[in-house]
Amino acid sequence: MRRPFSLFLSVLLGCAGWSMAQTDAPPEREHPTAPDELPPLQESRPRVNGRLQVEFVGATAFPEWRLRESIDRQVREIEKYGLDEPNAYDAGFFLESFYRKNGYADAEVTATITGPWRLRLSVDQGPLVRLGEITVTGNTVYDTETIEKYLLGPTRERFPRIRDVLRLPYVDVDIRSGADLVRRLYAAEGYLDAEVSDPEPDLSDDGTVANIALKITEGIQYRFGTITFDGPLVFPREDLLAAVAEQTKNIFTPGRLLAAERALEDYYRQRGYFTATVRAEGDPMEAKDGVVPVTIQLQPGIKYFFDGVAVTGNSGVKTAFIQRRLASLSGQTYDPARVDRGFRELIDTGLFRNVRITPTPVNGNQLRLDVAVDEAKPREFGIGVGYATYDGGIVSLSYADRNLLGTGRPLTVEAEINQRGYNGQIKYSDPWFLETDYELEVRAYGITRDMRGFTKNELGFRPSIKKDITDHWQVSAFALAEYNRTSNILITPESLVGRESYPLFAIGLTQSLDYRNNKALPTSGYIFTSAVDFAPTGLGSVAYIRGVARFSYYVPITARSSLAIGARGGIISSLTDEALPIDERFFNGGATTVRSFSEYTLGPRDKNGYPLGGEAFTVFNLEYTFPIIGDLFGAVFTDAGNVISDAANFGLEDMRYAIGAGLRYNLPIGSIRLDYGLNPSPRNGEAQGAWNFAIGVAF
């Protein structure tokens, strides 16, 4: 809004492959519901599969390609090692298993070698057996619906398209796996003695329906009892109990006992006891009324402190750089979380393919961090082509050196040519300025761009200092020195443009509070950003104070759909009697603002229709995104906003609106968006709406 930057679209061309996942369930039309519906017997003719010829006899329930697919692995084995009786038997076994896993519970397959490299598989299919009535008795803790959900879980996973229980094929191995899941369900809630009967089928007279009866004996629920610590405590007993309170709350299971053991071990290690070992013991056989006494054996060892960093594997990156990333740990109590933060900091530089940090005891109670690294290529060159609604075709070049002079500091050079002009920048970053947690960024840039009614020329230098206050909150301060020139002016009268060339010096502050779940493709959370900058009188030819703010909130509606709500606004006020230059004003309209207007066209205009911008603006957005197929999403939206000529009149007057829909294709770097916004109340000279093509979040 302060000055429109071109949208970079890097188009990465690749090949997308689709893999067709298949279940073992034959299509519904291939399953007869009774023996008399079976198609007439068809014999397959021998077909050469490599050197092996396989003949299927009596196999009518499935197409031949599925039969061959079911024994493909064994066919390859035969062609590799030869056809003999054991291999032939194995092929028959695979085919028989395929039938039984698809509901033909009594299927039998006989394998016969009929000649050199000739195998006949004779199939006695038997009837297709479907599940009938499920009867559960003895359950009081869980209702029958829950028990059935676990019992039928493996079967439904095999046949996901069949929703009706009475249409599900009976697969013995899946039902038995489901019964085991029921046992685990009870055990996970402390019913360690629960017994679940084997689900033996009760077949109907014609053998096509299997009724299942499941008998459950639940037993008692075990709970944690008194916890006794054995060994040097080091810490107060109350603190140790608090450390395992979540794991030992109420229900006793072996898994929770192990989790308590690990939690207490972590508690000691986070406080410097690197070699601490913990062993928790609790025997349900010793329980009284289901209450299990627990004994925890403690061997804390000695308290360790960080001391020194040894580096191996580096060649281009200086050893001192790696050591400094971990230098703050020196003399501190050992804490694995601090080691992990150091690991993340090294990985996030992009300088390494892999980093391994191993704490090694040295000199009694000291730990040396042995850091082994595998360096990545530090330099890269990129070429991009793309398209943006306003800029048209784009070609971009970039060069990056992430390890300038071996210091681990990145330098990037970028250049872009598009149908409206060209721009470039050189950027140097120092994420550890003066070996502190402040980040220095220095940019030198140039822009020449054809705007609506004039051409903008800008040369600038912008140093900034950033600091992460928390993982979600960042603040920064910057200084700005620019030379701006406006040329090719079509706006009439030219006095509406303001000063045509001027130096500018400003200082400012920004902050970003970001709680989005994903910066590129957010579906939940929020972000609030704000900035203020001040160009004082006496330093440059233009003096002003400006403030802008943005708030976006994302609400998940379903697993793959979400609602986004956004609000933005800005105001700038001249500190002199002179009008602000046109390229310091706010503009509105386009892919990220009010989408019924083309880029920068919303707001005051001259008599020829060229936009003049204003000293204040507002934008409000509401968008619902929903899945279509795969990574393709649809969106419906409404936008509202305005541009106000005089900051003194800041408000919600003269609002303009958009109602529209669009498509989004999600990539890891963001969404490729195509939107059409309809202008519900076009004025003279305004279009009925606008198309907008862009990449990234709309707001």
mmCIF file with all atom_site columns, N, CA and C in Angstrom, residues 557-591:
data_model
loop_
_atom_site.group_PDB
_atom_site.id
_atom_site.type_symbol
_atom_site.label_atom_id
_atom_site.label_alt_id
_atom_site.label_comp_id
_atom_site.label_asym_id
_atom_site.label_entity_id
_atom_site.label_seq_id
_atom_site.pdbx_PDB_ins_code
_atom_site.Cartn_x
_atom_site.Cartn_y
_atom_site.Cartn_z
_atom_site.occupancy
_atom_site.B_iso_or_equiv
_atom_site.pdbx_formal_charge
_atom_site.auth_seq_id
_atom_site.auth_comp_id
_atom_site.auth_asym_id
_atom_site.auth_atom_id
_atom_site.pdbx_PDB_model_num
ATOM 1   N N  . ILE A 1 557 ? -13.025 -24.866 9.695  1.00 0.00 ? 557 ILE A N  1
ATOM 2   C CA . ILE A 1 557 ? -14.437 -25.249 9.723  1.00 0.00 ? 557 ILE A CA 1
ATOM 3   C C  . ILE A 1 557 ? -14.568 -26.767 9.722  1.00 0.00 ? 557 ILE A C  1
ATOM 4   N N  . THR A 1 558 ? -13.874 -27.420 8.795  1.00 0.00 ? 558 THR A N  1
ATOM 5   C CA . THR A 1 558 ? -13.761 -28.874 8.782  1.00 0.00 ? 558 THR A CA 1
ATOM 6   C C  . THR A 1 558 ? -12.272 -29.203 8.674  1.00 0.00 ? 558 THR A C  1
ATOM 7   N N  . ALA A 1 559 ? -11.972 -30.485 8.476  1.00 0.00 ? 559 ALA A N  1
ATOM 8   C CA . ALA A 1 559 ? -10.564 -30.888 8.405  1.00 0.00 ? 559 ALA A CA 1
ATOM 9   C C  . ALA A 1 559 ? -9.832  -30.188 7.268  1.00 0.00 ? 559 ALA A C  1
ATOM 10  N N  . ARG A 1 560 ? -10.540 -29.827 6.166  1.00 0.00 ? 560 ARG A N  1
ATOM 11  C CA . ARG A 1 560 ? -9.853  -29.249 5.009  1.00 0.00 ? 560 ARG A CA 1
ATOM 12  C C  . ARG A 1 560 ? -10.487 -27.943 4.529  1.00 0.00 ? 560 ARG A C  1
ATOM 13  N N  . SER A 1 561 ? -11.389 -27.384 5.284  1.00 0.00 ? 561 SER A N  1
ATOM 14  C CA . SER A 1 561 ? -11.969 -26.092 4.908  1.00 0.00 ? 561 SER A CA 1
ATOM 15  C C  . SER A 1 561 ? -11.761 -25.104 6.049  1.00 0.00 ? 561 SER A C  1
ATOM 16  N N  . SER A 1 562 ? -11.704 -23.826 5.702  1.00 0.00 ? 562 SER A N  1
ATOM 17  C CA . SER A 1 562 ? -11.436 -22.814 6.727  1.00 0.00 ? 562 SER A CA 1
ATOM 18  C C  . SER A 1 562 ? -12.036 -21.480 6.318  1.00 0.00 ? 562 SER A C  1
ATOM 19  N N  . LEU A 1 563 ? -12.220 -20.636 7.320  1.00 0.00 ? 563 LEU A N  1
ATOM 20  C CA . LEU A 1 563 ? -12.725 -19.282 7.126  1.00 0.00 ? 563 LEU A CA 1
ATOM 21  C C  . LEU A 1 563 ? -11.618 -18.310 7.505  1.00 0.00 ? 563 LEU A C  1
ATOM 22  N N  . ALA A 1 564 ? -11.363 -17.321 6.635  1.00 0.00 ? 564 ALA A N  1
ATOM 23  C CA . ALA A 1 564 ? -10.340 -16.307 6.901  1.00 0.00 ? 564 ALA A CA 1
ATOM 24  C C  . ALA A 1 564 ? -11.014 -14.943 6.999  1.00 0.00 ? 564 ALA A C  1
ATOM 25  N N  . ILE A 1 565 ? -10.624 -14.176 8.015  1.00 0.00 ? 565 ILE A N  1
ATOM 26  C CA . ILE A 1 565 ? -11.174 -12.844 8.254  1.00 0.00 ? 565 ILE A CA 1
ATOM 27  C C  . ILE A 1 565 ? -10.003 -11.873 8.345  1.00 0.00 ? 565 ILE A C  1
ATOM 28  N N  . GLY A 1 566 ? -10.075 -10.775 7.608  1.00 0.00 ? 566 GLY A N  1
ATOM 29  C CA . GLY A 1 566 ? -8.955  -9.845  7.603  1.00 0.00 ? 566 GLY A CA 1
ATOM 30  C C  . GLY A 1 566 ? -9.393  -8.396  7.688  1.00 0.00 ? 566 GLY A C  1
ATOM 31  N N  . ALA A 1 567 ? -8.541  -7.572  8.298  1.00 0.00 ? 567 ALA A N  1
ATOM 32  C CA . ALA A 1 567 ? -8.779  -6.130  8.362  1.00 0.00 ? 567 ALA A CA 1
ATOM 33  C C  . ALA A 1 567 ? -7.437  -5.424  8.276  1.00 0.00 ? 567 ALA A C  1
ATOM 34  N N  . ARG A 1 568 ? -7.381  -4.361  7.483  1.00 0.00 ? 568 ARG A N  1
ATOM 35  C CA . ARG A 1 568 ? -6.168  -3.568  7.327  1.00 0.00 ? 568 ARG A CA 1
ATOM 36  C C  . ARG A 1 568 ? -6.523  -2.094  7.264  1.00 0.00 ? 568 ARG A C  1
ATOM 37  N N  . GLY A 1 569 ? -5.569  -1.279  7.617  1.00 0.00 ? 569 GLY A N  1
ATOM 38  C CA . GLY A 1 569 ? -5.782  0.152   7.508  1.00 0.00 ? 569 GLY A CA 1
ATOM 39  C C  . GLY A 1 569 ? -4.473  0.897   7.616  1.00 0.00 ? 569 GLY A C  1
ATOM 40  N N  . GLY A 1 570 ? -4.462  2.118   7.115  1.00 0.00 ? 570 GLY A N  1
ATOM 41  C CA . GLY A 1 570 ? -3.261  2.925   7.187  1.00 0.00 ? 570 GLY A CA 1
ATOM 42  C C  . GLY A 1 570 ? -3.586  4.398   7.070  1.00 0.00 ? 570 GLY A C  1
ATOM 43  N N  . ILE A 1 571 ? -2.693  5.219   7.607  1.00 0.00 ? 571 ILE A N  1
ATOM 44  C CA . ILE A 1 571 ? -2.878  6.665   7.534  1.00 0.00 ? 571 ILE A CA 1
ATOM 45  C C  . ILE A 1 571 ? -1.504  7.324   7.475  1.00 0.00 ? 571 ILE A C  1
ATOM 46  N N  . ILE A 1 572 ? -1.377  8.369   6.660  1.00 0.00 ? 572 ILE A N  1
ATOM 47  C CA . ILE A 1 572 ? -0.135  9.127   6.545  1.00 0.00 ? 572 ILE A CA 1
ATOM 48  C C  . ILE A 1 572 ? -0.488  10.610  6.575  1.00 0.00 ? 572 ILE A C  1
ATOM 49  N N  . SER A 1 573 ? 0.312   11.369  7.281  1.00 0.00 ? 573 SER A N  1
ATOM 50  C CA . SER A 1 573 ? 0.036   12.800  7.414  1.00 0.00 ? 573 SER A CA 1
ATOM 51  C C  . SER A 1 573 ? 1.311   13.582  7.138  1.00 0.00 ? 573 SER A C  1
ATOM 52  N N  . SER A 1 574 ? 1.208   14.547  6.237  1.00 0.00 ? 574 SER A N  1
ATOM 53  C CA . SER A 1 574 ? 2.349   15.400  5.917  1.00 0.00 ? 574 SER A CA 1
ATOM 54  C C  . SER A 1 574 ? 2.641   16.335  7.086  1.00 0.00 ? 574 SER A C  1
ATOM 55  N N  . LEU A 1 575 ? 3.931   16.541  7.347  1.00 0.00 ? 575 LEU A N  1
ATOM 56  C CA . LEU A 1 575 ? 4.343   17.442  8.425  1.00 0.00 ? 575 LEU A CA 1
ATOM 57  C C  . LEU A 1 575 ? 4.628   18.848  7.911  1.00 0.00 ? 575 LEU A C  1
ATOM 58  N N  . THR A 1 576 ? 4.345   19.076  6.624  1.00 0.00 ? 576 THR A N  1
ATOM 59  C CA . THR A 1 576 ? 4.500   20.407  6.028  1.00 0.00 ? 576 THR A CA 1
ATOM 60  C C  . THR A 1 576 ? 3.209   20.752  5.307  1.00 0.00 ? 576 THR A C  1
ATOM 61  N N  . ASP A 1 577 ? 3.167   21.945  4.730  1.00 0.00 ? 577 ASP A N  1
ATOM 62  C CA . ASP A 1 577 ? 1.984   22.356  3.973  1.00 0.00 ? 577 ASP A CA 1
ATOM 63  C C  . ASP A 1 577 ? 1.977   21.771  2.573  1.00 0.00 ? 577 ASP A C  1
ATOM 64  N N  . GLU A 1 578 ? 3.061   21.124  2.184  1.00 0.00 ? 578 GLU A N  1
ATOM 65  C CA . GLU A 1 578 ? 3.183   20.587  0.834  1.00 0.00 ? 578 GLU A CA 1
ATOM 66  C C  . GLU A 1 578 ? 2.465   19.238  0.730  1.00 0.00 ? 578 GLU A C  1
ATOM 67  N N  . ALA A 1 579 ? 1.789   19.010  -0.403 1.00 0.00 ? 579 ALA A N  1
ATOM 68  C CA . ALA A 1 579 ? 1.094   17.738  -0.620 1.00 0.00 ? 579 ALA A CA 1
ATOM 69  C C  . ALA A 1 579 ? 2.104   16.600  -0.718 1.00 0.00 ? 579 ALA A C  1
ATOM 70  N N  . LEU A 1 580 ? 1.699   15.435  -0.287 1.00 0.00 ? 580 LEU A N  1
ATOM 71  C CA . LEU A 1 580 ? 2.575   14.266  -0.353 1.00 0.00 ? 580 LEU A CA 1
ATOM 72  C C  . LEU A 1 580 ? 2.790   13.831  -1.795 1.00 0.00 ? 580 LEU A C  1
ATOM 73  N N  . PRO A 1 581 ? 3.996   13.411  -2.162 1.00 0.00 ? 581 PRO A N  1
ATOM 74  C CA . PRO A 1 581 ? 4.222   12.859  -3.503 1.00 0.00 ? 581 PRO A CA 1
ATOM 75  C C  . PRO A 1 581 ? 3.326   11.640  -3.736 1.00 0.00 ? 581 PRO A C  1
ATOM 76  N N  . ILE A 1 582 ? 2.972   11.403  -4.977 1.00 0.00 ? 582 ILE A N  1
ATOM 77  C CA . ILE A 1 582 ? 2.001   10.362  -5.278 1.00 0.00 ? 582 ILE A CA 1
ATOM 78  C C  . ILE A 1 582 ? 2.489   8.973   -4.883 1.00 0.00 ? 582 ILE A C  1
ATOM 79  N N  . ASP A 1 583 ? 3.808   8.717   -4.958 1.00 0.00 ? 583 ASP A N  1
ATOM 80  C CA . ASP A 1 583 ? 4.263   7.367   -4.649 1.00 0.00 ? 583 ASP A CA 1
ATOM 81  C C  . ASP A 1 583 ? 4.463   7.138   -3.152 1.00 0.00 ? 583 ASP A C  1
ATOM 82  N N  . GLU A 1 584 ? 4.119   8.124   -2.318 1.00 0.00 ? 584 GLU A N  1
ATOM 83  C CA . GLU A 1 584 ? 4.072   7.905   -0.873 1.00 0.00 ? 584 GLU A CA 1
ATOM 84  C C  . GLU A 1 584 ? 2.638   7.704   -0.386 1.00 0.00 ? 584 GLU A C  1
ATOM 85  N N  . ARG A 1 585 ? 1.674   7.802   -1.287 1.00 0.00 ? 585 ARG A N  1
ATOM 86  C CA . ARG A 1 585 ? 0.270   7.671   -0.902 1.00 0.00 ? 585 ARG A CA 1
ATOM 87  C C  . ARG A 1 585 ? -0.163  6.201   -0.909 1.00 0.00 ? 585 ARG A C  1
ATOM 88  N N  . PHE A 1 586 ? -1.343  5.966   -0.349 1.00 0.00 ? 586 PHE A N  1
ATOM 89  C CA . PHE A 1 586 ? -1.926  4.627   -0.326 1.00 0.00 ? 586 PHE A CA 1
ATOM 90  C C  . PHE A 1 586 ? -2.794  4.412   -1.558 1.00 0.00 ? 586 PHE A C  1
ATOM 91  N N  . PHE A 1 587 ? -2.781  3.171   -2.063 1.00 0.00 ? 587 PHE A N  1
ATOM 92  C CA . PHE A 1 587 ? -3.655  2.766   -3.159 1.00 0.00 ? 587 PHE A CA 1
ATOM 93  C C  . PHE A 1 587 ? -4.417  1.509   -2.731 1.00 0.00 ? 587 PHE A C  1
ATOM 94  N N  . ASN A 1 588 ? -5.450  1.175   -3.480 1.00 0.00 ? 588 ASN A N  1
ATOM 95  C CA . ASN A 1 588 ? -6.299  0.036   -3.124 1.00 0.00 ? 588 ASN A CA 1
ATOM 96  C C  . ASN A 1 588 ? -6.769  -0.651  -4.399 1.00 0.00 ? 588 ASN A C  1
ATOM 97  N N  . GLY A 1 589 ? -7.212  -1.897  -4.252 1.00 0.00 ? 589 GLY A N  1
ATOM 98  C CA . GLY A 1 589 ? -7.632  -2.696  -5.394 1.00 0.00 ? 589 GLY A CA 1
ATOM 99  C C  . GLY A 1 589 ? -6.563  -3.696  -5.778 1.00 0.00 ? 589 GLY A C  1
ATOM 100 N N  . GLY A 1 590 ? -6.989  -4.885  -6.205 1.00 0.00 ? 590 GLY A N  1
ATOM 101 C CA . GLY A 1 590 ? -6.037  -5.899  -6.634 1.00 0.00 ? 590 GLY A CA 1
ATOM 102 C C  . GLY A 1 590 ? -6.170  -7.198  -5.868 1.00 0.00 ? 590 GLY A C  1
ATOM 103 N N  . ALA A 1 591 ? -5.220  -8.097  -6.080 1.00 0.00 ? 591 ALA A N  1
ATOM 104 C CA . ALA A 1 591 ? -5.320  -9.484  -5.630 1.00 0.00 ? 591 ALA A CA 1
ATOM 105 C C  . ALA A 1 591 ? -5.338  -9.657  -4.126 1.00 0.00 ? 591 ALA A C  1
#
